Short mmCIF file of C-alpha atoms and ligand atoms in Angstrom, two decimals:
data_model
loop_
_atom_site.label_atom_id
_atom_site.label_comp_id
_atom_site.label_asym_id
_atom_site.label_seq_id
_atom_site.Cartn_x
_atom_site.Cartn_y
_atom_site.Cartn_z
CA MET A 1 1.64 -18.29 18.02
CA SER A 2 1.50 -19.79 14.52
CA GLU A 3 4.75 -21.17 13.18
CA ILE A 4 5.58 -20.59 9.53
CA LYS A 5 6.17 -23.82 7.59
CA PHE A 6 8.52 -24.04 4.65
CA GLN A 7 6.83 -24.70 1.31
CA ASP A 8 8.31 -24.86 -2.17
CA PHE A 9 5.89 -23.48 -4.75
CA HIS A 10 6.05 -24.20 -8.44
CA ASP A 11 7.51 -21.86 -11.03
CA TYR A 12 5.05 -19.17 -11.91
CA GLY A 13 4.33 -17.66 -15.28
CA ASN A 14 2.35 -14.47 -15.90
CA TRP A 15 -1.40 -14.55 -15.22
CA ILE A 16 -3.15 -13.69 -18.46
CA ASN A 17 -6.74 -14.46 -19.56
CA ASN A 18 -7.38 -16.22 -16.24
CA GLU A 19 -4.51 -18.66 -16.73
CA ASP A 20 -0.95 -19.04 -15.51
CA LYS A 21 1.03 -18.77 -18.78
CA LYS A 22 4.45 -20.35 -18.43
CA ILE A 23 7.31 -18.62 -20.25
CA ASP A 24 10.40 -20.75 -20.69
CA THR A 25 12.40 -18.38 -22.80
CA ILE A 26 13.20 -15.62 -20.32
CA GLU A 27 15.29 -15.15 -17.22
CA LYS A 28 13.69 -16.21 -13.91
CA ILE A 29 13.72 -14.32 -10.63
CA LYS A 30 14.11 -16.40 -7.45
CA VAL A 31 11.61 -15.69 -4.68
CA VAL A 32 13.27 -16.27 -1.29
CA SER A 33 11.52 -16.77 2.05
CA PRO A 34 12.99 -14.44 4.69
CA TYR A 35 12.12 -17.02 7.37
CA PHE A 36 14.25 -19.73 5.74
CA ASP A 37 16.74 -17.89 3.51
CA LYS A 38 15.74 -20.38 0.78
CA LYS A 39 14.07 -20.24 -2.63
CA ILE A 40 10.32 -20.89 -2.53
CA ALA A 41 9.39 -20.14 -6.16
CA THR A 42 10.52 -18.51 -9.37
CA ILE A 43 8.77 -15.86 -11.46
CA PRO A 44 9.55 -14.57 -14.95
CA ASN A 45 11.56 -11.37 -15.27
CA SER A 46 9.11 -10.10 -17.91
CA ASP A 47 9.85 -7.45 -20.50
CA ALA A 48 7.93 -5.23 -22.91
CA GLU A 49 7.01 -8.21 -25.12
CA GLN A 50 5.31 -10.08 -22.24
CA LEU A 51 3.60 -6.89 -21.14
CA ASP A 52 2.15 -6.50 -24.61
CA VAL A 53 0.55 -9.95 -24.37
CA ALA A 54 -1.20 -8.84 -21.15
CA VAL A 55 -2.22 -5.48 -22.62
CA LYS A 56 -3.77 -7.20 -25.68
CA ALA A 57 -5.81 -9.49 -23.39
CA ALA A 58 -6.87 -6.54 -21.22
CA SER A 59 -7.80 -4.38 -24.25
CA LYS A 60 -10.00 -7.11 -25.66
CA ALA A 61 -11.68 -7.70 -22.29
CA PHE A 62 -12.30 -3.96 -21.87
CA GLN A 63 -14.74 -3.97 -24.78
CA THR A 64 -17.27 -6.08 -22.88
CA TRP A 65 -16.29 -5.42 -19.26
CA SER A 66 -16.71 -1.65 -19.64
CA GLN A 67 -20.23 -2.28 -21.00
CA THR A 68 -21.18 -4.70 -18.22
CA ASN A 69 -23.63 -3.16 -15.78
CA ILE A 70 -21.94 -1.82 -12.66
CA ARG A 71 -24.22 -3.92 -10.44
CA ASP A 72 -22.91 -7.06 -12.14
CA ARG A 73 -19.34 -5.82 -11.77
CA ALA A 74 -19.94 -5.17 -8.06
CA GLN A 75 -21.42 -8.67 -7.72
CA VAL A 76 -18.07 -10.14 -8.76
CA MET A 77 -16.50 -8.10 -5.94
CA SER A 78 -18.98 -9.55 -3.41
CA LYS A 79 -17.86 -13.06 -4.41
CA PHE A 80 -14.20 -11.97 -4.44
CA LYS A 81 -14.57 -10.75 -0.84
CA ALA A 82 -16.20 -14.04 0.22
CA ASN A 83 -13.46 -16.08 -1.49
CA ILE A 84 -10.72 -14.15 0.31
CA GLU A 85 -12.46 -14.41 3.66
CA ASN A 86 -13.06 -18.15 3.28
CA ASP A 87 -9.38 -18.71 2.52
CA ILE A 88 -7.88 -16.06 4.81
CA GLU A 89 -5.67 -18.44 6.82
CA ASP A 90 -4.03 -19.93 3.72
CA LEU A 91 -3.60 -16.53 2.12
CA ALA A 92 -1.98 -15.25 5.33
CA LYS A 93 0.44 -18.20 5.32
CA ILE A 94 1.56 -17.31 1.81
CA ILE A 95 2.09 -13.66 2.78
CA ALA A 96 4.03 -14.74 5.87
CA LEU A 97 6.22 -17.10 3.89
CA ASP A 98 7.41 -14.68 1.20
CA ASN A 99 7.18 -11.43 3.19
CA GLY A 100 8.28 -12.41 6.70
CA LYS A 101 5.16 -11.19 8.51
CA THR A 102 3.63 -13.15 11.36
CA ILE A 103 0.36 -14.90 10.45
CA GLU A 104 -1.58 -12.54 12.75
CA ASP A 105 -0.07 -9.47 11.09
CA ALA A 106 -0.78 -10.92 7.65
CA ILE A 107 -4.43 -11.57 8.57
CA GLY A 108 -4.81 -8.02 9.87
CA SER A 109 -3.39 -6.62 6.61
CA ILE A 110 -5.77 -8.74 4.50
CA LYS A 111 -8.73 -7.46 6.53
CA ARG A 112 -7.68 -3.84 5.91
CA GLY A 113 -7.52 -4.56 2.17
CA VAL A 114 -10.95 -6.20 2.22
CA GLU A 115 -12.40 -2.90 3.49
CA VAL A 116 -11.63 -1.45 0.06
CA ILE A 117 -13.59 -4.30 -1.55
CA ASP A 118 -16.52 -3.28 0.67
CA PHE A 119 -16.24 0.22 -0.73
CA ALA A 120 -16.17 -1.18 -4.29
CA ILE A 121 -19.29 -3.25 -3.61
CA SER A 122 -21.05 0.03 -2.74
CA MET A 123 -19.93 1.70 -5.97
CA PRO A 124 -23.28 1.30 -7.77
CA ASN A 125 -24.54 3.82 -5.18
CA VAL A 126 -21.48 6.06 -5.40
CA LEU A 127 -21.31 6.09 -9.21
CA LYS A 128 -24.98 6.83 -9.83
CA GLY A 129 -24.08 10.05 -11.60
CA GLU A 130 -25.61 13.49 -11.30
CA SER A 131 -28.32 15.18 -13.33
CA SER A 132 -29.71 18.68 -13.48
CA GLU A 133 -31.86 20.87 -15.76
CA VAL A 134 -29.15 23.43 -16.45
CA SER A 135 -31.36 25.65 -18.62
CA PRO A 136 -35.09 25.47 -19.50
CA GLY A 137 -35.51 22.26 -21.51
CA ILE A 138 -31.80 21.46 -21.36
CA ASN A 139 -30.61 18.64 -19.14
CA CYS A 140 -27.07 17.70 -18.17
CA VAL A 141 -26.13 14.24 -16.92
CA MET A 142 -22.66 13.56 -15.51
CA THR A 143 -21.42 9.97 -15.34
CA HIS A 144 -18.18 8.25 -14.28
CA GLU A 145 -16.74 6.30 -17.21
CA PRO A 146 -13.95 3.71 -17.15
CA ILE A 147 -10.62 4.79 -18.63
CA GLY A 148 -9.44 1.58 -20.33
CA VAL A 149 -6.48 -0.67 -19.56
CA VAL A 150 -4.85 0.47 -16.31
CA ALA A 151 -1.95 -0.80 -14.20
CA GLY A 152 -0.80 -1.07 -10.60
CA ILE A 153 2.79 -1.48 -9.38
CA THR A 154 3.14 -2.55 -5.75
CA PRO A 155 5.82 -2.88 -3.01
CA PHE A 156 6.93 -5.89 -0.98
CA ASN A 157 5.56 -4.91 2.39
CA PHE A 158 1.80 -5.44 1.94
CA PRO A 159 1.39 -8.07 -0.81
CA VAL A 160 -2.43 -8.16 -0.51
CA MET A 161 -3.49 -4.89 1.14
CA VAL A 162 -1.75 -2.54 -1.30
CA PRO A 163 -2.97 -4.34 -4.47
CA LEU A 164 -6.44 -4.21 -2.88
CA TRP A 165 -6.16 -0.41 -2.62
CA MET A 166 -6.26 -0.49 -6.42
CA ILE A 167 -7.87 -3.60 -7.93
CA PRO A 168 -11.45 -3.42 -6.51
CA LEU A 169 -12.00 0.26 -7.36
CA ALA A 170 -10.37 0.13 -10.80
CA ILE A 171 -12.16 -3.05 -11.91
CA THR A 172 -15.59 -2.19 -10.48
CA ALA A 173 -15.33 1.16 -12.29
CA GLY A 174 -15.15 -0.87 -15.54
CA ASN A 175 -11.43 -0.82 -16.29
CA THR A 176 -9.27 -3.83 -17.04
CA PHE A 177 -6.18 -4.22 -14.90
CA ILE A 178 -2.54 -5.28 -15.05
CA LEU A 179 -0.79 -5.84 -11.71
CA LYS A 180 3.00 -5.84 -11.36
CA PRO A 181 3.57 -7.10 -7.82
CA SER A 182 6.87 -6.81 -5.97
CA GLU A 183 9.31 -9.44 -7.23
CA GLN A 184 10.15 -10.09 -3.57
CA THR A 185 6.56 -10.99 -2.57
CA PRO A 186 4.65 -12.02 -5.72
CA LEU A 187 2.86 -15.16 -4.49
CA ALA A 188 -0.27 -13.58 -3.01
CA ALA A 189 -0.96 -11.71 -6.26
CA VAL A 190 -1.46 -15.05 -8.00
CA LYS A 191 -3.88 -16.11 -5.25
CA LEU A 192 -5.85 -12.88 -5.79
CA ALA A 193 -6.02 -13.74 -9.50
CA GLU A 194 -7.36 -17.21 -8.67
CA TYR A 195 -10.01 -15.78 -6.32
CA LEU A 196 -11.11 -13.30 -8.99
CA LYS A 197 -11.39 -16.08 -11.57
CA SER A 198 -13.52 -18.21 -9.24
CA SER A 199 -15.65 -15.12 -8.51
CA GLY A 200 -16.69 -15.11 -12.17
CA LEU A 201 -14.41 -12.33 -13.43
CA PRO A 202 -14.21 -12.70 -17.23
CA LYS A 203 -10.83 -13.53 -18.71
CA GLY A 204 -8.50 -10.63 -19.46
CA VAL A 205 -10.06 -8.25 -16.90
CA PHE A 206 -7.32 -8.92 -14.34
CA ASN A 207 -3.78 -9.87 -15.32
CA VAL A 208 -0.49 -10.22 -13.46
CA VAL A 209 2.91 -9.59 -15.05
CA HIS A 210 5.93 -10.39 -12.94
CA GLY A 211 9.34 -8.79 -13.08
CA SER A 212 11.38 -5.86 -11.85
CA LYS A 213 12.72 -2.60 -13.29
CA ASN A 214 12.28 -3.55 -16.99
CA ILE A 215 8.61 -4.35 -16.73
CA VAL A 216 7.91 -1.21 -14.67
CA GLU A 217 9.52 0.91 -17.38
CA ALA A 218 7.54 -0.95 -20.04
CA ILE A 219 4.30 -0.20 -18.14
CA CYS A 220 5.18 3.51 -17.97
CA ASP A 221 5.90 3.53 -21.71
CA HIS A 222 3.02 1.43 -23.08
CA THR A 223 0.68 3.70 -25.02
CA GLN A 224 -2.42 1.57 -24.43
CA ILE A 225 -2.11 1.72 -20.63
CA LYS A 226 -4.06 4.81 -19.64
CA ALA A 227 -3.40 5.11 -15.91
CA VAL A 228 -0.79 3.87 -13.44
CA ALA A 229 -0.95 3.63 -9.66
CA PHE A 230 2.37 3.00 -7.92
CA VAL A 231 3.21 2.33 -4.28
CA GLY A 232 6.83 1.95 -3.17
CA SER A 233 9.88 4.03 -2.25
CA SER A 234 9.95 7.76 -3.04
CA LYS A 235 12.92 7.30 -5.37
CA VAL A 236 11.02 4.91 -7.64
CA ALA A 237 7.70 6.77 -7.14
CA GLU A 238 9.27 9.87 -8.64
CA ILE A 239 10.73 7.92 -11.59
CA VAL A 240 7.41 6.19 -12.34
CA TYR A 241 5.44 9.44 -11.98
CA SER A 242 7.73 11.40 -14.33
CA ARG A 243 7.99 8.64 -16.91
CA SER A 244 4.26 7.83 -16.94
CA THR A 245 3.07 11.43 -17.12
CA GLN A 246 5.60 12.17 -19.88
CA ARG A 247 3.84 9.39 -21.83
CA LYS A 248 0.53 11.23 -21.14
CA LYS A 249 -0.73 8.76 -18.54
CA ARG A 250 -2.67 9.58 -15.44
CA ALA A 251 -0.50 8.63 -12.45
CA ILE A 252 -0.63 8.50 -8.68
CA CYS A 253 2.60 7.36 -7.04
CA LEU A 254 2.80 6.85 -3.29
CA GLY A 255 6.32 6.92 -1.87
CA GLY A 256 8.28 6.37 1.32
CA ALA A 257 7.98 8.03 4.69
CA LYS A 258 9.66 9.21 7.87
CA ASN A 259 6.84 9.73 10.33
CA HIS A 260 7.13 11.60 13.63
CA MET A 261 5.33 11.14 16.93
CA ILE A 262 5.41 14.23 19.14
CA VAL A 263 5.24 13.22 22.80
CA VAL A 264 4.27 15.75 25.47
CA PRO A 265 4.89 15.00 29.20
CA ASP A 266 1.16 15.19 30.01
CA ALA A 267 0.44 12.18 27.72
CA ASP A 268 -1.15 9.08 29.24
CA VAL A 269 1.83 6.87 30.08
CA ASN A 270 0.44 3.42 29.30
CA SER A 271 -1.34 4.11 26.05
CA THR A 272 1.49 6.34 24.79
CA ALA A 273 4.14 3.68 25.44
CA LYS A 274 1.98 1.08 23.69
CA GLY A 275 1.24 3.49 20.81
CA LEU A 276 4.93 4.33 20.28
CA LEU A 277 5.85 0.66 20.31
CA ALA A 278 3.08 -0.54 18.00
CA SER A 279 3.79 2.21 15.49
CA SER A 280 7.56 1.82 15.34
CA MET A 281 7.87 -1.97 15.70
CA GLY A 282 4.64 -3.36 14.19
CA SER A 283 5.27 -5.25 10.91
CA ALA A 284 8.96 -5.07 11.99
CA GLY A 285 8.90 -1.36 11.13
CA GLN A 286 8.44 -2.23 7.46
CA ARG A 287 5.42 -0.06 6.74
CA CYS A 288 4.99 3.42 5.37
CA MET A 289 2.85 4.37 8.39
CA ALA A 290 5.54 3.33 10.91
CA ALA A 291 6.51 6.32 13.03
CA SER A 292 10.23 5.85 13.51
CA VAL A 293 10.98 9.14 15.25
CA ALA A 294 9.62 10.14 18.66
CA VAL A 295 10.13 13.81 19.41
CA GLY A 296 9.91 14.21 23.18
CA VAL A 297 9.09 17.67 24.50
CA GLU A 298 10.98 17.93 27.86
CA GLY A 299 10.45 15.53 30.79
CA ILE A 300 9.28 12.35 29.01
CA ASP A 301 11.62 9.93 30.84
CA HIS A 302 8.67 8.26 32.61
CA ILE A 303 7.15 7.45 29.18
CA VAL A 304 10.47 6.23 27.75
CA ASP A 305 10.96 3.94 30.79
CA ARG A 306 7.52 2.38 30.25
CA LEU A 307 8.24 2.06 26.53
CA ILE A 308 11.42 0.07 27.25
CA ASP A 309 9.52 -2.22 29.65
CA GLU A 310 6.89 -2.86 26.99
CA ALA A 311 9.48 -3.38 24.24
CA LYS A 312 11.38 -5.96 26.29
CA ASN A 313 8.23 -8.10 26.24
CA PHE A 314 8.00 -7.90 22.46
CA LYS A 315 8.71 -11.44 21.24
CA LEU A 316 10.39 -12.13 17.93
CA GLY A 317 8.40 -14.66 15.89
CA LYS A 318 5.22 -13.78 17.81
CA ASP A 319 4.84 -9.99 17.91
CA MET A 320 7.17 -9.39 15.01
CA GLY A 321 8.38 -11.42 12.04
CA THR A 322 11.52 -11.09 9.93
CA ILE A 323 13.05 -8.42 7.74
CA ILE A 324 12.45 -8.89 4.02
CA SER A 325 16.04 -9.59 2.90
CA LYS A 326 19.63 -9.95 3.95
CA SER A 327 20.51 -6.60 2.35
CA SER A 328 17.69 -4.83 4.22
CA LEU A 329 18.92 -6.34 7.47
CA GLU A 330 22.41 -4.99 6.76
CA ARG A 331 21.00 -1.54 5.94
CA ILE A 332 19.07 -1.43 9.24
CA THR A 333 22.09 -2.59 11.26
CA ASN A 334 24.26 0.06 9.60
CA TYR A 335 21.90 2.83 10.72
CA ILE A 336 22.14 1.59 14.34
CA ASP A 337 25.96 1.24 14.16
CA GLN A 338 26.24 4.74 12.75
CA ALA A 339 24.02 6.31 15.46
CA GLU A 340 26.03 4.52 18.14
CA LYS A 341 29.29 5.89 16.70
CA MET A 342 27.81 9.41 16.70
CA GLY A 343 27.19 9.11 20.46
CA ALA A 344 23.52 8.11 20.67
CA LYS A 345 22.38 6.05 23.65
CA ILE A 346 21.12 2.63 22.61
CA LEU A 347 18.36 1.88 25.12
CA LEU A 348 17.37 -1.39 23.50
CA ASP A 349 19.62 -3.19 21.03
CA GLY A 350 17.89 -5.43 18.48
CA ARG A 351 21.25 -6.43 16.99
CA LYS A 352 21.72 -8.70 20.00
CA ALA A 353 18.44 -10.55 19.45
CA THR A 354 18.65 -14.28 18.87
CA ILE A 355 16.72 -16.29 16.29
CA PRO A 356 13.47 -17.60 17.85
CA SER A 357 13.89 -21.19 19.04
CA ASN A 358 11.48 -22.66 16.47
CA TYR A 359 13.54 -21.32 13.52
CA SER A 360 17.09 -22.08 12.51
CA SER A 361 17.63 -19.30 9.98
CA GLY A 362 16.09 -16.09 8.65
CA TYR A 363 16.65 -12.33 8.65
CA TRP A 364 15.91 -11.35 12.25
CA ILE A 365 16.50 -8.22 14.28
CA GLY A 366 14.82 -7.21 17.52
CA PRO A 367 13.20 -3.91 18.53
CA THR A 368 15.80 -1.15 18.81
CA ILE A 369 15.36 2.15 20.65
CA ILE A 370 17.95 4.89 20.25
CA ASP A 371 17.82 7.92 22.54
CA HIS A 372 19.33 11.42 22.36
CA VAL A 373 19.44 11.41 18.57
CA ASP A 374 20.41 14.59 16.76
CA PRO A 375 17.65 15.70 14.32
CA ASN A 376 20.20 15.82 11.48
CA TRP A 377 21.56 12.29 11.80
CA ALA A 378 20.69 9.75 9.14
CA CYS A 379 18.62 7.62 11.55
CA ALA A 380 16.43 10.68 12.21
CA THR A 381 15.99 11.81 8.62
CA GLU A 382 16.15 8.72 6.36
CA GLU A 383 13.65 5.90 6.01
CA ILE A 384 15.24 2.95 7.87
CA PHE A 385 12.31 0.59 7.21
CA GLY A 386 13.06 -1.64 10.18
CA PRO A 387 12.15 -1.91 13.89
CA VAL A 388 14.17 1.11 15.00
CA LEU A 389 12.78 4.04 17.00
CA SER A 390 14.92 7.17 17.29
CA ILE A 391 14.12 9.54 20.17
CA ILE A 392 14.93 13.23 19.78
CA ARG A 393 14.70 15.47 22.86
CA VAL A 394 13.52 19.07 22.41
CA LYS A 395 12.48 21.87 24.75
CA THR A 396 9.37 23.22 22.97
CA ILE A 397 6.38 22.03 20.94
CA GLU A 398 7.38 24.62 18.35
CA LYS A 399 10.77 22.91 17.87
CA ALA A 400 9.08 19.49 17.65
CA ILE A 401 6.78 20.77 14.89
CA GLU A 402 9.75 22.35 13.10
CA ILE A 403 11.53 18.96 13.01
CA GLU A 404 8.40 17.29 11.60
CA ASN A 405 8.00 20.05 9.01
CA ASN A 406 11.65 19.81 7.91
CA SER A 407 11.23 16.23 6.72
CA PRO A 408 10.93 16.01 2.93
CA TYR A 409 8.33 13.27 3.44
CA GLY A 410 4.77 13.83 4.67
CA ASN A 411 2.90 10.59 5.07
CA ALA A 412 1.83 10.68 8.72
CA ALA A 413 2.43 12.45 12.02
CA ALA A 414 1.09 11.85 15.50
CA VAL A 415 0.85 13.64 18.82
CA PHE A 416 0.45 12.05 22.25
CA THR A 417 -1.06 14.41 24.80
CA THR A 418 -4.07 14.84 27.08
CA SER A 419 -4.39 18.49 26.04
CA GLY A 420 -6.88 19.30 23.28
CA GLU A 421 -5.04 22.56 22.61
CA VAL A 422 -1.69 20.83 22.03
CA ALA A 423 -3.41 18.26 19.80
CA LYS A 424 -4.96 21.01 17.70
CA ILE A 425 -1.69 22.97 17.37
CA VAL A 426 0.13 19.86 16.16
CA SER A 427 -2.60 18.69 13.78
CA ASP A 428 -2.99 22.21 12.35
CA ASN A 429 0.74 22.62 11.77
CA ALA A 430 2.06 19.17 10.83
CA SER A 431 3.05 18.85 7.19
CA SER A 432 1.59 15.38 6.61
CA GLY A 433 -1.50 13.90 5.01
CA MET A 434 -2.54 11.61 7.88
CA ILE A 435 -2.53 12.81 11.49
CA GLY A 436 -2.96 10.75 14.65
CA ILE A 437 -4.04 12.19 17.99
CA ASN A 438 -3.05 9.58 20.60
CA ILE A 439 -2.90 7.11 17.68
CA GLY A 440 0.49 6.01 16.36
CA VAL A 441 -0.71 4.48 13.08
CA PRO A 442 -3.37 6.93 11.85
CA VAL A 443 -4.58 5.01 8.79
CA PRO A 444 -7.82 6.67 7.71
CA ARG A 445 -10.15 3.68 7.35
CA ASP A 446 -12.66 3.58 4.50
CA PRO A 447 -14.58 5.57 3.36
CA PHE A 448 -11.82 8.10 4.18
CA SER A 449 -8.99 8.04 1.69
CA PHE A 450 -5.35 7.02 2.12
CA GLY A 451 -2.52 9.27 0.96
CA GLY A 452 0.35 11.43 2.18
CA TRP A 453 1.87 14.76 1.18
CA ASN A 454 5.22 16.08 -0.07
CA GLU A 455 7.69 13.38 -1.24
CA SER A 456 5.43 10.67 0.16
CA LYS A 457 3.17 11.09 -2.86
CA TYR A 458 3.51 12.25 -6.46
CA GLY A 459 0.27 13.08 -8.23
CA HIS A 460 -3.05 14.50 -7.19
CA GLY A 461 -5.68 12.98 -4.89
CA ASP A 462 -5.52 9.87 -2.72
CA ILE A 463 -5.49 6.19 -3.60
CA THR A 464 -8.63 4.90 -1.82
CA GLY A 465 -12.13 6.16 -1.02
CA ALA A 466 -13.96 8.57 -3.32
CA SER A 467 -10.59 9.97 -4.41
CA GLY A 468 -9.58 6.51 -5.70
CA VAL A 469 -12.81 6.20 -7.67
CA SER A 470 -12.14 9.57 -9.20
CA PHE A 471 -8.60 8.47 -10.19
CA TRP A 472 -9.86 5.37 -12.05
CA THR A 473 -12.67 7.13 -13.97
CA ASN A 474 -13.30 9.87 -16.49
CA LEU A 475 -16.25 12.20 -16.05
CA LYS A 476 -18.64 12.39 -18.98
CA LYS A 477 -21.13 15.27 -19.15
CA THR A 478 -24.01 14.72 -21.57
CA THR A 479 -26.17 17.77 -22.26
CA SER A 480 -29.45 17.14 -24.06
CA ARG A 481 -32.33 19.03 -25.56
CA TRP A 482 -35.20 17.41 -27.44
CA PRO A 483 -36.62 19.23 -30.48
CA GLU A 484 -40.21 20.33 -30.23
CA SER A 485 -40.83 19.99 -33.96
CA SER A 486 -42.51 16.62 -33.82
CA GLN A 487 -45.92 16.85 -32.09
CA GLU A 488 -46.84 13.32 -33.17
CA TRP A 489 -47.01 12.03 -29.57
CA LYS A 490 -49.82 14.48 -28.69
CA LYS A 491 -52.38 12.35 -30.44
CA TYR A 492 -51.82 9.63 -27.81
CA PHE A 493 -52.83 11.98 -24.98
P1 NAD B 501 10.52 -0.22 -4.15
O1 NAD B 501 10.35 1.19 -4.55
O2 NAD B 501 11.90 -0.78 -4.11
O3 NAD B 501 9.68 -1.19 -5.12
C1 NAD B 501 8.34 -0.91 -5.43
C2 NAD B 501 8.05 -1.44 -6.84
O4 NAD B 501 8.89 -0.75 -7.77
C3 NAD B 501 8.33 -2.92 -6.99
O5 NAD B 501 7.28 -3.52 -7.72
C4 NAD B 501 9.67 -2.96 -7.74
O6 NAD B 501 9.76 -4.07 -8.62
C5 NAD B 501 9.67 -1.67 -8.54
N1 NAD B 501 11.02 -1.09 -8.69
C6 NAD B 501 12.06 -1.16 -7.80
N2 NAD B 501 13.12 -0.47 -8.28
C7 NAD B 501 12.74 0.05 -9.47
C8 NAD B 501 13.39 0.87 -10.45
N3 NAD B 501 14.65 1.31 -10.28
N4 NAD B 501 12.70 1.22 -11.55
C9 NAD B 501 11.44 0.81 -11.74
N5 NAD B 501 10.78 0.02 -10.85
C10 NAD B 501 11.41 -0.35 -9.73
O7 NAD B 501 9.80 -0.39 -2.71
P2 NAD B 501 9.80 -1.65 -1.77
O8 NAD B 501 11.14 -1.80 -1.16
O9 NAD B 501 9.20 -2.81 -2.46
O10 NAD B 501 8.74 -1.17 -0.67
C11 NAD B 501 9.10 -0.38 0.42
C12 NAD B 501 8.83 1.08 0.15
O11 NAD B 501 7.47 1.29 -0.18
C13 NAD B 501 9.08 1.96 1.37
O12 NAD B 501 9.73 3.13 0.96
C14 NAD B 501 7.69 2.26 1.88
O13 NAD B 501 7.58 3.45 2.64
C15 NAD B 501 6.93 2.35 0.60
N6 NAD B 501 5.50 2.18 0.81
C16 NAD B 501 4.72 3.28 0.74
C17 NAD B 501 3.38 3.19 0.96
C18 NAD B 501 2.51 4.41 0.92
O14 NAD B 501 1.30 4.27 1.02
N7 NAD B 501 3.06 5.60 0.79
C19 NAD B 501 2.80 1.95 1.25
C20 NAD B 501 3.62 0.82 1.28
C21 NAD B 501 4.98 0.96 1.05
#
């Protein structure tokens, strides 16, 4: 078990033209470590003026970067990958410190992000274009062209993985990029900028502007930013999608989730209990793929008993880190209090957990399992974003699917069963973009693309894989015919 050590970083500026540009004239945002409840850095609360500085740098860089051969662009990504991998322990420590993850969880999340860099390295093969003689003597060539200056806005919960869903594909496609990381977990974004610089990325191709609501609105409004990818809560995803598309930008905005796991009595007891636990409690439940509702179809007490046994062995500080903030901790506790008042049975109560012995502060809560939850209660319908699993009991698979379908979200759904027929019925009928069969966190690894349905995503397509490449490029179709008038060449035959 790796202990997180307190570290006070310097004050950050925005990263523009491969340099940290200090800004003394604007308000600063304090970055607080959830392990220590103490400031670890400050970042600027940038506004439209600071964004414009970044956009000017990115626009200038676009002129040469877009003309750089894709093989050379992919080469930078190969070095970027090596730089991250060589420094993975230190990068993980930074993520742990500002996000609250354990080091092991942070390392796992970095590795998932690096898979997207692998995909970007292969882009010279993916973006080779298509060509056909569409009519006698007439040829059409279709190529993927970069769009221009593009931006990414990211959430607190995966400070490296989520930016890496965007940066490698957008940059290798020839765009120049502006990242607005979460103001709660901005430190790793600066490390990514440093790795890109030492990988040989020319100045202005990748820039970081820090801040909160103001800078997000400025990104949506800026006329020279051509595309925006957003990942965060559904409320903000909808705002960013509407505002960006109104300003004629291309946008993909991934939102929140409330994922369901349908559990059938014939499911394998051990792997189902482990799957339910890992999905609901991993990353302290602070991930969009966390399944926080188990819908048990009759007679699943034997699985619930095993789940409780497993959950009791889950160690705070080892298997699970902290919650991101004091206010998030209060929100999570309120959901549990409310369910208890409504008459739910609290099988495991994380509110009673004590701070791990090697820490003296921090925003901690243990795994919580609530049974006999009504499908209409807040803990069953709203995104809690904490280590809380609600169990709903139903009599039929049909009812379980109906509960899943009634959720306004649609990121992921899972079924635990040993019956292929049940698995097919659930996967055919679930209203979600990512389905797990005996898998509680069904992240489609590259080259398959990541993205949900319904209010878990605004915009078309997915954020990674071939769909991501398509988002960050324009298709150009060049049709050519050569005149036969000049016969000059024939004399050389
Ligand atoms: P958030 O929506 O609060 O913040 C996301 C980004 O939006 C941040 O950069 C933040 O500065 C900015 N922002 C916040 N409020 C804003 C406002 N009013 N106007 C403009 N910008 C604003 O999300 P979060 O709390 O950082 O992250 C957790 C959420 O992200 C959860 O809902 C989770 O499900 C979701 N998430 C979704 C996915 C996915 O793939 N669908 C992945 C990771 C996280």
